[in-house]
Coordinates of C-alpha atoms and ligand atoms in Angstrom, one line a residue:
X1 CA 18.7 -8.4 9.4
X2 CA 18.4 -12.3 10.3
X3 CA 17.3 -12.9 13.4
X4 CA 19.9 -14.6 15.6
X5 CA 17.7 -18.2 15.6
X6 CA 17.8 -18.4 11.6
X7 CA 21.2 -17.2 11.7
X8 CA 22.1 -20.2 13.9
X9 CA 20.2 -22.5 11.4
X10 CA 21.8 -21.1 8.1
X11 CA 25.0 -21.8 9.6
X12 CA 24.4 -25.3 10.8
X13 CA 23.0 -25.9 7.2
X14 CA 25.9 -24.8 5.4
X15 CA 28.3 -26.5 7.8
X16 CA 26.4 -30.0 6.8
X17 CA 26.4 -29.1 3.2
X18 CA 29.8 -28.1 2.6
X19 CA 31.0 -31.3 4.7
X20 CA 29.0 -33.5 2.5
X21 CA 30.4 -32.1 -0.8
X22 CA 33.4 -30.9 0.1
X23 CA 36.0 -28.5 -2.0
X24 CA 32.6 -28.0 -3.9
X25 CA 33.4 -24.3 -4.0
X26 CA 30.3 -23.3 -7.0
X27 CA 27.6 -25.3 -6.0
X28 CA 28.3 -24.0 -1.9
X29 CA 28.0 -20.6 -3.3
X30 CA 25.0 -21.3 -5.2
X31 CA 23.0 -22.9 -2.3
X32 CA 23.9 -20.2 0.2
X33 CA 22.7 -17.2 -1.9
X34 CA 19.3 -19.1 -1.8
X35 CA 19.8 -20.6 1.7
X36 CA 20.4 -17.4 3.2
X37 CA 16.8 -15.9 2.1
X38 CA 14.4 -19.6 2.0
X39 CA 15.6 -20.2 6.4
X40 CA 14.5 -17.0 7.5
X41 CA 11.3 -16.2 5.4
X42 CA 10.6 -19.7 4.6
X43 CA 11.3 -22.6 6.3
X44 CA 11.3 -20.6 9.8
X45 CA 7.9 -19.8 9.0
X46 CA 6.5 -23.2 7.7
X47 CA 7.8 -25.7 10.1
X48 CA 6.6 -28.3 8.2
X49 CA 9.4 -27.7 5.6
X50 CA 11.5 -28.4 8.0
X51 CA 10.5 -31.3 9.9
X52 CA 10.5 -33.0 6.1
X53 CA 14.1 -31.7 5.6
X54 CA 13.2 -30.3 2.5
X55 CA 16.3 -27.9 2.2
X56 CA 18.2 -30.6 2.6
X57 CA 17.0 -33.2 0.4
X58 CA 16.9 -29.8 -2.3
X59 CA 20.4 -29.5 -1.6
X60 CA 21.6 -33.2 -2.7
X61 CA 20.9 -34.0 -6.4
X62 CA 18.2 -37.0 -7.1
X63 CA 21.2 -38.6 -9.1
X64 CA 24.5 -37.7 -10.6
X65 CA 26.0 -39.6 -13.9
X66 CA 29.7 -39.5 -15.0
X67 CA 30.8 -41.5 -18.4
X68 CA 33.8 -41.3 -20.1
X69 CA 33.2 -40.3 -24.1
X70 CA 36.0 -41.7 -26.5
X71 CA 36.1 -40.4 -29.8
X72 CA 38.4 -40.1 -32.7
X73 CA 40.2 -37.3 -33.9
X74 CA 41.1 -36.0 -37.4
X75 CA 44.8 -37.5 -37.3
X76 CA 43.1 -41.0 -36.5
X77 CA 44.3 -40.8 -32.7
X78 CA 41.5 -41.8 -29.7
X79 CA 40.7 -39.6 -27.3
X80 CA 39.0 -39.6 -23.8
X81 CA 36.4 -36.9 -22.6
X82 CA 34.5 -36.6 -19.3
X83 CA 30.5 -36.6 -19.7
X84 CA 28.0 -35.6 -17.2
X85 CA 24.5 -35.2 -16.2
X86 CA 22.9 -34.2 -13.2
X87 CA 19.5 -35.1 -12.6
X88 CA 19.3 -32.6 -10.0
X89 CA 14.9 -32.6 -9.2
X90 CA 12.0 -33.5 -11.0
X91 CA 9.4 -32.6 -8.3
X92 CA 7.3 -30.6 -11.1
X93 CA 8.4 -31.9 -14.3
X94 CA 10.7 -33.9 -16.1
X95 CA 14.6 -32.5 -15.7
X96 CA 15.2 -30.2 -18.3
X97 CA 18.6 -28.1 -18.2
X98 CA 21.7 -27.3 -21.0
X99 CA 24.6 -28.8 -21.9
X100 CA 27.9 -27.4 -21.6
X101 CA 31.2 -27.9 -23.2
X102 CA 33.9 -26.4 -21.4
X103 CA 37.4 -27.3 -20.7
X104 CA 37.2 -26.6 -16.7
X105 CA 33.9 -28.0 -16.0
X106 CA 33.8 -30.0 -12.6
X107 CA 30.7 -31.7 -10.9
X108 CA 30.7 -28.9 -8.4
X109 CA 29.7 -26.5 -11.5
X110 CA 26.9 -29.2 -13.0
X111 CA 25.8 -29.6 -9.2
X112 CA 25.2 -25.7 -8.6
X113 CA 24.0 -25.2 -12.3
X114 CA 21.2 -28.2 -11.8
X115 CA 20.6 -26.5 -8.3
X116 CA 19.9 -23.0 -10.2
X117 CA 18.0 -24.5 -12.9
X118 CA 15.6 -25.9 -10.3
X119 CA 14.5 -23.1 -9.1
X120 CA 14.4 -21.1 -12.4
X121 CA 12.3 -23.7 -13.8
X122 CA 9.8 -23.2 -10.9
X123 CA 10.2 -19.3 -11.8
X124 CA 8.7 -19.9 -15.4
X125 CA 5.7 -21.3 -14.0
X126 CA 6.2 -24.2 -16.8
X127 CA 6.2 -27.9 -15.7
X128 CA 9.8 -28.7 -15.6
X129 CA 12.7 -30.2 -12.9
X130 CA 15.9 -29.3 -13.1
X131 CA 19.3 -30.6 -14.6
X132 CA 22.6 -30.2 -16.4
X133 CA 25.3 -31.5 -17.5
X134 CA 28.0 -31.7 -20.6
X135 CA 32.1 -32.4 -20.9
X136 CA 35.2 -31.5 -20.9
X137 CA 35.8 -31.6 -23.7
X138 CA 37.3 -28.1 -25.8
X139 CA 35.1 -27.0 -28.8
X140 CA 38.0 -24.6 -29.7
X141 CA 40.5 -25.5 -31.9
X142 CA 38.2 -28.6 -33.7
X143 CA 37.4 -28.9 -36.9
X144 CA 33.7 -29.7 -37.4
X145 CA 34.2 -33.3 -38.3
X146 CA 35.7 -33.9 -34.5
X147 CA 32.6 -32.1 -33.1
X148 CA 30.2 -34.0 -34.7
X149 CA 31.9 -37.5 -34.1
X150 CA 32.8 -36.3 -30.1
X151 CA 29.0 -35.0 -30.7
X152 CA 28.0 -38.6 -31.5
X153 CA 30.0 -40.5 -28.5
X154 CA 29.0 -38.4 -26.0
X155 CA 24.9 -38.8 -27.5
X156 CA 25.3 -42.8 -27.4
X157 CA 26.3 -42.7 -23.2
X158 CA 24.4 -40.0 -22.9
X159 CA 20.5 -41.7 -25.0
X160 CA 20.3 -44.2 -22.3
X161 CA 19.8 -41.7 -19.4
X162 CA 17.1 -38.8 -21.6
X163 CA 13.9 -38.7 -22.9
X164 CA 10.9 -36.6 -23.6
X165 CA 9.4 -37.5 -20.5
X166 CA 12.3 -38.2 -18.3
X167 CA 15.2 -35.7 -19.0
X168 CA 15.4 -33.2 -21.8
X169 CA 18.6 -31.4 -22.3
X170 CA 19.3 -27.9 -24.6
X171 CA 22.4 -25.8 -25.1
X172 CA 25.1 -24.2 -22.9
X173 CA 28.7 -22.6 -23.1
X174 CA 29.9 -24.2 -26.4
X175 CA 26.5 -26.1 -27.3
X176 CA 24.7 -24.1 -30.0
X177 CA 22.6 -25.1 -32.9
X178 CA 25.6 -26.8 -34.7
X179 CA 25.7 -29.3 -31.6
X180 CA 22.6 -29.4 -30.7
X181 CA 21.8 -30.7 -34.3
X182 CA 24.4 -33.4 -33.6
X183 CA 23.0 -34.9 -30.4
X184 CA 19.8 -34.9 -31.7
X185 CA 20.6 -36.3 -35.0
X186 CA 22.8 -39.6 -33.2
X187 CA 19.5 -39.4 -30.4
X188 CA 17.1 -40.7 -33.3
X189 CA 19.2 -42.9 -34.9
X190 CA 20.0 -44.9 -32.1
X191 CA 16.2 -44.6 -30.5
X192 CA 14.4 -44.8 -34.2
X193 CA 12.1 -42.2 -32.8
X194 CA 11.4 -38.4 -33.9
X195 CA 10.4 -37.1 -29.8
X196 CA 11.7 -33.5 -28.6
X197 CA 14.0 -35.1 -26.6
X198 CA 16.7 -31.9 -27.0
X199 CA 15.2 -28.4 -27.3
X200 CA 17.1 -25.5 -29.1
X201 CA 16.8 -27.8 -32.5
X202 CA 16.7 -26.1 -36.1
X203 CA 13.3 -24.7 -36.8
X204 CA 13.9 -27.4 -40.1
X205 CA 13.7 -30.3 -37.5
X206 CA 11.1 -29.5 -35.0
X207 CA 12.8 -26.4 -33.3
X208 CA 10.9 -23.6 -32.0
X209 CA 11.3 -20.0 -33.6
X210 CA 13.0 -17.8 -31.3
X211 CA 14.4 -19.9 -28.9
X212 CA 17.8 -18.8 -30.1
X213 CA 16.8 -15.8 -29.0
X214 CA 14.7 -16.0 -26.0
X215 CA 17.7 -15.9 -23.0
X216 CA 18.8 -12.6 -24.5
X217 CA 15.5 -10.9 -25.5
X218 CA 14.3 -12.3 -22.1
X219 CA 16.8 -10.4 -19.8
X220 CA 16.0 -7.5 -22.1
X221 CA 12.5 -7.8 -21.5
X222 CA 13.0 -8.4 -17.6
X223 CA 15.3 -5.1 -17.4
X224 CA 12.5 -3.4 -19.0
X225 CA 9.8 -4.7 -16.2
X226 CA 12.6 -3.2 -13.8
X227 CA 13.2 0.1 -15.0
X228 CA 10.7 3.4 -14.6
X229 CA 8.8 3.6 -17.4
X230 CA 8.2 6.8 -16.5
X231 CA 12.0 7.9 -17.2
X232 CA 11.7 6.6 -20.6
X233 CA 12.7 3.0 -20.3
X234 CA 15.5 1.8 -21.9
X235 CA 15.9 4.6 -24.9
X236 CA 19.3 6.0 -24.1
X237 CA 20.7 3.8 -21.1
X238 CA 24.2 3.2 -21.6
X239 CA 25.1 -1.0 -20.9
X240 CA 28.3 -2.4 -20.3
X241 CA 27.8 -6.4 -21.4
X242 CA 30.0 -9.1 -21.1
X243 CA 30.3 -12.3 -23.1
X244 CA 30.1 -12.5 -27.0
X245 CA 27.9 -15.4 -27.6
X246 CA 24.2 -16.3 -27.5
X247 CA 23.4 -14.5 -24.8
X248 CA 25.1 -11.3 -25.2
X249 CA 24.5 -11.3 -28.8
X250 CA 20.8 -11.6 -28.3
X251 CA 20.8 -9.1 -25.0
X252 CA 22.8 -6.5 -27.2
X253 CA 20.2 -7.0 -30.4
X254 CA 17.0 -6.2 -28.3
X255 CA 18.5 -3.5 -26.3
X256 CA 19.5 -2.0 -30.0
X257 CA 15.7 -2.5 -31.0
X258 CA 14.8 -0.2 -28.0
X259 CA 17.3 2.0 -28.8
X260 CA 19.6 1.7 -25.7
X261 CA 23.3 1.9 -25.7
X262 CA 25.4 -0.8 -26.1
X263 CA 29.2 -0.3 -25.1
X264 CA 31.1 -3.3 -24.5
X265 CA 30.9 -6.9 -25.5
X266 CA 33.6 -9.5 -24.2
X267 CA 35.0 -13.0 -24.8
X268 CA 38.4 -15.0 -22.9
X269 CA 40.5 -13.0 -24.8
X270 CA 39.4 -9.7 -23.7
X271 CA 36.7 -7.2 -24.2
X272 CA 35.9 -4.3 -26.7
X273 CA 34.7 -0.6 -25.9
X274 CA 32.7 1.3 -28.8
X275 CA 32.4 4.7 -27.3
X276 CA 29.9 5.1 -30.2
X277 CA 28.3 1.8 -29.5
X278 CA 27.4 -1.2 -31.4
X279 CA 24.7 -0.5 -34.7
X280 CA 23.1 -3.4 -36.0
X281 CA 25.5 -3.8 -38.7
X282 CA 28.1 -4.0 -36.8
X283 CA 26.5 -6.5 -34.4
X284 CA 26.1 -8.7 -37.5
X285 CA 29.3 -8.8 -38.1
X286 CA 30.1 -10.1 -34.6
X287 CA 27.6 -12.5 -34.6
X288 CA 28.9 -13.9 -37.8
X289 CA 32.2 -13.8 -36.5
X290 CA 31.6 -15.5 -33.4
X291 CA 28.6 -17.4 -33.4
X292 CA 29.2 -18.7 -36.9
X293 CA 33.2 -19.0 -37.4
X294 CA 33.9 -19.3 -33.8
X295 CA 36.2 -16.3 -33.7
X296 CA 37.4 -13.7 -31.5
X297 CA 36.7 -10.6 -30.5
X298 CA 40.4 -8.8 -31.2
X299 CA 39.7 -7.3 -34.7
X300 CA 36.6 -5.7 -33.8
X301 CA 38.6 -2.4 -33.1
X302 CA 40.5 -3.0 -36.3
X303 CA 37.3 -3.1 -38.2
X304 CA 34.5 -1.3 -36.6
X305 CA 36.6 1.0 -34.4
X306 CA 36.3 1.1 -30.8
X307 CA 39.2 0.3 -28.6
X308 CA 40.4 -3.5 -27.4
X309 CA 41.5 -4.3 -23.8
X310 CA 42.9 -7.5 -23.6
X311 CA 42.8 -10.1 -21.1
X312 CA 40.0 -7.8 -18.8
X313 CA 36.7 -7.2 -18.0
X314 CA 34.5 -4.3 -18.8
X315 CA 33.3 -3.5 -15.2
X316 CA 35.3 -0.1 -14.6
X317 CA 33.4 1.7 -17.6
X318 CA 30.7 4.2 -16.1
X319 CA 27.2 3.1 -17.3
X320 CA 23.7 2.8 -16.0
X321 CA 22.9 -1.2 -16.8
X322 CA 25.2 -3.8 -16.7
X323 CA 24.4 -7.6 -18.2
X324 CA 27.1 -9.9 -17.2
X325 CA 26.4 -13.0 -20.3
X326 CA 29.7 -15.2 -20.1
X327 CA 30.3 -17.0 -17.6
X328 CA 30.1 -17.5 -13.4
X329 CA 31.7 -15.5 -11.0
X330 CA 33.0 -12.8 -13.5
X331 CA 31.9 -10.0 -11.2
X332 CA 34.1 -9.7 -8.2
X333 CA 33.9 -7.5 -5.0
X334 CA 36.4 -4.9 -6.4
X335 CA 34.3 -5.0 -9.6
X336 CA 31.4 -4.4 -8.1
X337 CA 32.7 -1.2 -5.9
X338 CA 33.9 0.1 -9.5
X339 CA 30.4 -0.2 -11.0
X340 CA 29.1 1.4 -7.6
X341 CA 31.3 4.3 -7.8
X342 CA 30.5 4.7 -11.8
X343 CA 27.1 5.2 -11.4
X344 CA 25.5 1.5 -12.3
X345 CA 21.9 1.3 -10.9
X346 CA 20.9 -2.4 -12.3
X347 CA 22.5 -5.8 -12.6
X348 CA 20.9 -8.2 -15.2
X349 CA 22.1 -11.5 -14.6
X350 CA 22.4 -12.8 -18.0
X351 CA 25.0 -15.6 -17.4
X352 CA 24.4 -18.2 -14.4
X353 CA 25.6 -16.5 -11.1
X354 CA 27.8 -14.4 -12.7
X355 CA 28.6 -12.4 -9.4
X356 CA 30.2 -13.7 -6.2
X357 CA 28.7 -13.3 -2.8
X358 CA 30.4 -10.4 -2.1
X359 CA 30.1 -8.7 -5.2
X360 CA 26.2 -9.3 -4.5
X361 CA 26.7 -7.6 -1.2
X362 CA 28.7 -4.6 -2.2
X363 CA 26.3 -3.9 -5.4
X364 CA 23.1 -4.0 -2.8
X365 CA 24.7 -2.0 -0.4
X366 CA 25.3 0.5 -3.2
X367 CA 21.9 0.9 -4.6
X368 CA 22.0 -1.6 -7.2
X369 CA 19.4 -3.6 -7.8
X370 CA 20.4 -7.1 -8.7
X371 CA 17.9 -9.3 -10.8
X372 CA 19.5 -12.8 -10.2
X373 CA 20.3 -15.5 -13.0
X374 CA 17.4 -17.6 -12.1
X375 CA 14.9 -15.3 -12.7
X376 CA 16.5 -13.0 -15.7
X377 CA 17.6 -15.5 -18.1
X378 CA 14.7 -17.7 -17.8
X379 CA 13.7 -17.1 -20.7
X380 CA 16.0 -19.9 -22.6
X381 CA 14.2 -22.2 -20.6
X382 CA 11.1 -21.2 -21.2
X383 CA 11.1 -21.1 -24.8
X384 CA 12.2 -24.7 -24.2
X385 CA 9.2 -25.3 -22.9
X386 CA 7.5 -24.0 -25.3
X387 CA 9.2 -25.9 -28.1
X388 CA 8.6 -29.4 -26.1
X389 CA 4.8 -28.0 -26.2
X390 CA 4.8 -27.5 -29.6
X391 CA 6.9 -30.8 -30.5
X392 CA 4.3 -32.5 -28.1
X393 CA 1.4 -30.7 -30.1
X394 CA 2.7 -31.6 -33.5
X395 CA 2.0 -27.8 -34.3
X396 CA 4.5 -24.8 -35.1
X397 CA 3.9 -21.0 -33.6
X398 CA 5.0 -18.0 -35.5
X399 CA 7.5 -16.0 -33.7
X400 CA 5.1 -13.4 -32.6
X401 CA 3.3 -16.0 -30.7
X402 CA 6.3 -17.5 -28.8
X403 CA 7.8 -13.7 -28.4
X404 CA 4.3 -12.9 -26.9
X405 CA 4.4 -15.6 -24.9
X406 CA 8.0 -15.2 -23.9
X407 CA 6.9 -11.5 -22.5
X408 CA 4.4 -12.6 -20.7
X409 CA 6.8 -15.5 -19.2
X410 CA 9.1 -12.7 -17.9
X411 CA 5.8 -10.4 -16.8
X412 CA 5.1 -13.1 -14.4
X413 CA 8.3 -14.2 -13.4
X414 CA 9.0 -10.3 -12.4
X415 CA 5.7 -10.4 -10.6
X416 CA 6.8 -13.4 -8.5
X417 CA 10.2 -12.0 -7.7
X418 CA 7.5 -8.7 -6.5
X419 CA 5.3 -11.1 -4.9
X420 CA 7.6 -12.5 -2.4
X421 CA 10.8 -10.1 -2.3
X422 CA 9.2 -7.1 -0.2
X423 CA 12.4 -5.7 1.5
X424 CA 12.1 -2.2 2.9
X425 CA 9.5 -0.7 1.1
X426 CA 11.4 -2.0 -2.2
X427 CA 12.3 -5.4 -4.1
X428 CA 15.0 -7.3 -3.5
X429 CA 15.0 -9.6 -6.7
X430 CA 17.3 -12.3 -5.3
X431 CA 15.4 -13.0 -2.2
X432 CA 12.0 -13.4 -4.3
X433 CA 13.4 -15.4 -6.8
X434 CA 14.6 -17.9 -4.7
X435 CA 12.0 -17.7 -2.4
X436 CA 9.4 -18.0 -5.3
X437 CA 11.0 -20.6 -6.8
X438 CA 11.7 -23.1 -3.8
X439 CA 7.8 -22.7 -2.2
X440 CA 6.6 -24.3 -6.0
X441 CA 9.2 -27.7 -5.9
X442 CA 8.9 -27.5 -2.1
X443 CA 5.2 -27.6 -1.7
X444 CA 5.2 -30.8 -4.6
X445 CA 8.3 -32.8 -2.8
X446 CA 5.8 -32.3 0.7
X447 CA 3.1 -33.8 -1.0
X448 CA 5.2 -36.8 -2.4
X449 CA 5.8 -37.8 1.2
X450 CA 9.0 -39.3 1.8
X451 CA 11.0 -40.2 -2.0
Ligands
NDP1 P1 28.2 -19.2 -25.5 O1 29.2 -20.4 -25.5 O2 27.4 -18.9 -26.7 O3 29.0 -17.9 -25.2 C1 29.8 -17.7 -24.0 C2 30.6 -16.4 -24.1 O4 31.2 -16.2 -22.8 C3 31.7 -16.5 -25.1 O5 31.8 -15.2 -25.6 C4 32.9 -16.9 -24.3 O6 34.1 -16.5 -24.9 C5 32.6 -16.2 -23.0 N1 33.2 -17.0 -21.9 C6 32.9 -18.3 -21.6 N2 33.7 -18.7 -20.5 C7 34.4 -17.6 -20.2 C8 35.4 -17.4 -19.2 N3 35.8 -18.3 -18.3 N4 36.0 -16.1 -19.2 C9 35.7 -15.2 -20.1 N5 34.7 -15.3 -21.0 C10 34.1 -16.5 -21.1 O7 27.3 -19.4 -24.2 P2 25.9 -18.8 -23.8 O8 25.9 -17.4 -24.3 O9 24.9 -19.8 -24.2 O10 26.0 -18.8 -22.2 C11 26.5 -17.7 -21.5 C12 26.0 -17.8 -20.1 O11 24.6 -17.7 -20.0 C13 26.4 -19.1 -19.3 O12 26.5 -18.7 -17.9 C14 25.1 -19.9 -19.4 O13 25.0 -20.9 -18.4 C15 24.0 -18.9 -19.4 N6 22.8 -19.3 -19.9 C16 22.6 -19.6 -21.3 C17 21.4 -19.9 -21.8 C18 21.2 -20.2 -23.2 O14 20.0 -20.3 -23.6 N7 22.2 -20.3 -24.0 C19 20.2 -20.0 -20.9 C20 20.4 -19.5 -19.6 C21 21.7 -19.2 -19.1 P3 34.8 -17.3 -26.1 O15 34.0 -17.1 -27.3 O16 36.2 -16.7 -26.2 O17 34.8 -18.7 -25.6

């Protein structure tokens, strides 16, 4: 419980926030479920957080770029995108954060996202601020020519703003290696200099092995830190996932490794239920079908059997592990009461704040432990880090060196989340991921003095 003097404070804070950025509906959501925990424990506690206003400055990006991107498409007509990048904090490093192409991207969701990634980058323990950004514009339904020359566009707006030592984006929703490749291929033309500028490149062109990877095997490797050893880890444990694209892919291909069970797999048209559960064959063909040829998900029953439910969610299915991996706010309240009743004990946050605030609350309130975005799927990021290490270096690492280190990434991040989310003689994972994540940027922007 909040004592009634913090409680006053939060209040007040989010009052002030939501009148300076107003109708911004994600990046208000994002800041309270972090708020909420950092006035009581933290800035209560420290008044000289407080007298600096270092909530506040936190809470209001250092900068925020819109463009437009015109490009051409296949029948020779122009057309006009939105581009964005928030340079949300580089108190500890450089801003490094994904880009995302998405038809119904706002500022609001590139403001909470750079927020998120703040603190997530503190999490790793890895020397790097926060951003994000991307467009508008609709991968689906392009050929690959108008990718590449939208691609292109939106890399010469977008050079003038990045660099290795000033802001280094990666992938997001609809940025993969094919993309990726893009950007960095117009990034050195137009600079005339090989620098890791973008992570998430082609091992061929100074990527790192298993960064493709990382996000999934890393909230694989965080469930594992979570769950009793004792009661056998993962073997067995039946998980309901969402999303069908890098993340889930990768979540669903470690959790086979460990021989856990994999039931569902979703995408916007719907999701599909194998009672018998995915196999790595079948994931294959998945991953060729979506990750490579950009399909859906609806002849998966067809082919591999299963059933299809389109148009929902996979949240009413009994199962012990769920790992929401599409997209934000995909987990609502009544979701979350149907997981409770079903017999979920753990929520891996694979996507970015993939469950409202009151889905949050009714899942804790049941006895599910919730392992927030910021600290699960850190391990995308991290990787990134390593890959700017290694691009830095000169050097390459074999994959069982940047696996290794990737586990010992999430060790640490779990520790932290331990560290400072105490709650009752438990952890609560949300409070000590934000908590551990703000004191790191919070302690550097104190010592900067007033920029
Ligand atoms: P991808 O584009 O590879 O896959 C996204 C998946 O989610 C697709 O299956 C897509 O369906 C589905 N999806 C997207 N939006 C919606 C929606 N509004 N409703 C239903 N389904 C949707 O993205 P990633 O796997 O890279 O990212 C997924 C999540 O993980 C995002 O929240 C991202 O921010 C987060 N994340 C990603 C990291 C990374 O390294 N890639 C790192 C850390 C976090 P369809 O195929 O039909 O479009």
């Amino acid at each position: 419980m909040m004592d009634a003097a913090s409680r006053s404070r939060l209040e007040k804070f989010m009052e002030g926030l939501k009148r300076r950025n107003s109708g911004e509906m994600e990046f208000h959501q994002a800041v309270y479920e972090a708020a909420q925990y950092i006035i009581p424990y933290v800035i209560h506690a420290r008044p000289e957080y407080g007298d600096a206003q270092i909530l506040e400055r936190l809470t209001e990006p250092d900068r925020a770029v819109v463009f437009r991107v015109t490009w051409e498409s296949d029948d020779g007509s122009l057309r006009a995108n939105r581009g964005y990048r928030v340079q949300y904090n580089n108190a500890i490093g450089p801003y490094k954060g994904g880009l995302r192409f998405h038809r119904d991207v706002t500022l609001s969701i590139f403001k909470f996202l750079g927020f998120e990634q703040t603190l997530k980058n503190s999490l790793t323990g890895l020397p790097m601020g926060g951003a994000k950004g991307g467009s508008d514009f609709n991968p689906k339904g392009k050929s690959d020519h108008e990718v590449m020359r939208f691609c292109h566009a939106l890399m010469t707006e977008l050079a003038r703003y990045i660099g290795p030592y000033t802001d280094i984006p990666a992938g997001d929703i609809g940025v993969g290696a094919r993309e990726i490749a893009y950007l960095f291929g117009q990034y050195k033309r137009i600079t005339n200099q090989f620098v890791g500028t973008l992570t998430g490149k082609s091992p061929a062109f100074g990527g790192s092995l298993i960064r493709e990877e990382a996000t999934g095997y890393g909230c694989v490797y965080m469930a594992e830190r979570v769950v009793d050893h004792a009661q056998g880890g993962l073997e067995g444990r039946r998980c309901v996932l969402s999303g069908a694209g890098n993340v889930a892919l990768h979540t669903a291909e470690k959790l086979l490794e460990l021989r856990a069970k994999v039931m569902t797999l979703s995408d916007s048209t719907g999701f599909i239920h194998d009672t018998k559960g995915l196999d790595p064959e079948k994931l294959a063909g998945v991953k060729e079908h979506k990750l490579e040829r950009r399909g859906g998900l609806t002849d998966y029953a067809e082919k591999f059997g299963g059933r299809f439910y389109k148009g929902k969610r996979p949240w009413r299915l009994a199962c012990d592990i769920v790992f929401p991996c599409a997209t934000q706010n995909e987990i609502e309240a009544e979701d979350a009461a149907a997981l409770v009743k079903n017999g979920c004990k753990l929520v891996i946050e694979g996507a970015n704040m993939p469950c409202t605030l009151d889905a949050i609350e009714a899942l804790r309130k049941g006895g599910v432990t919730v392992v927030p975005s910021k600290a699960a799927n850190a391990g995308g990021v991290a990787v990134s880090g390593l890959e700017l290490t290694q691009n830095t270096m000169r050097l390459y690492w074999s994959r069982e060196e940047v696996d290794a280190r990737l586990k010992d990434i999430m060790k640490d991040i779990h520790e932290r989340c331990v560290q400072y989310g105490e709650d009752k003689g438990g952890v609560n994972y949300i409070k000590g991921a934000n908590i551990a994540g703000f004191v790191k940027v919070a302690d550097a922007m104190l010592a900067y003095g007033a920029v």
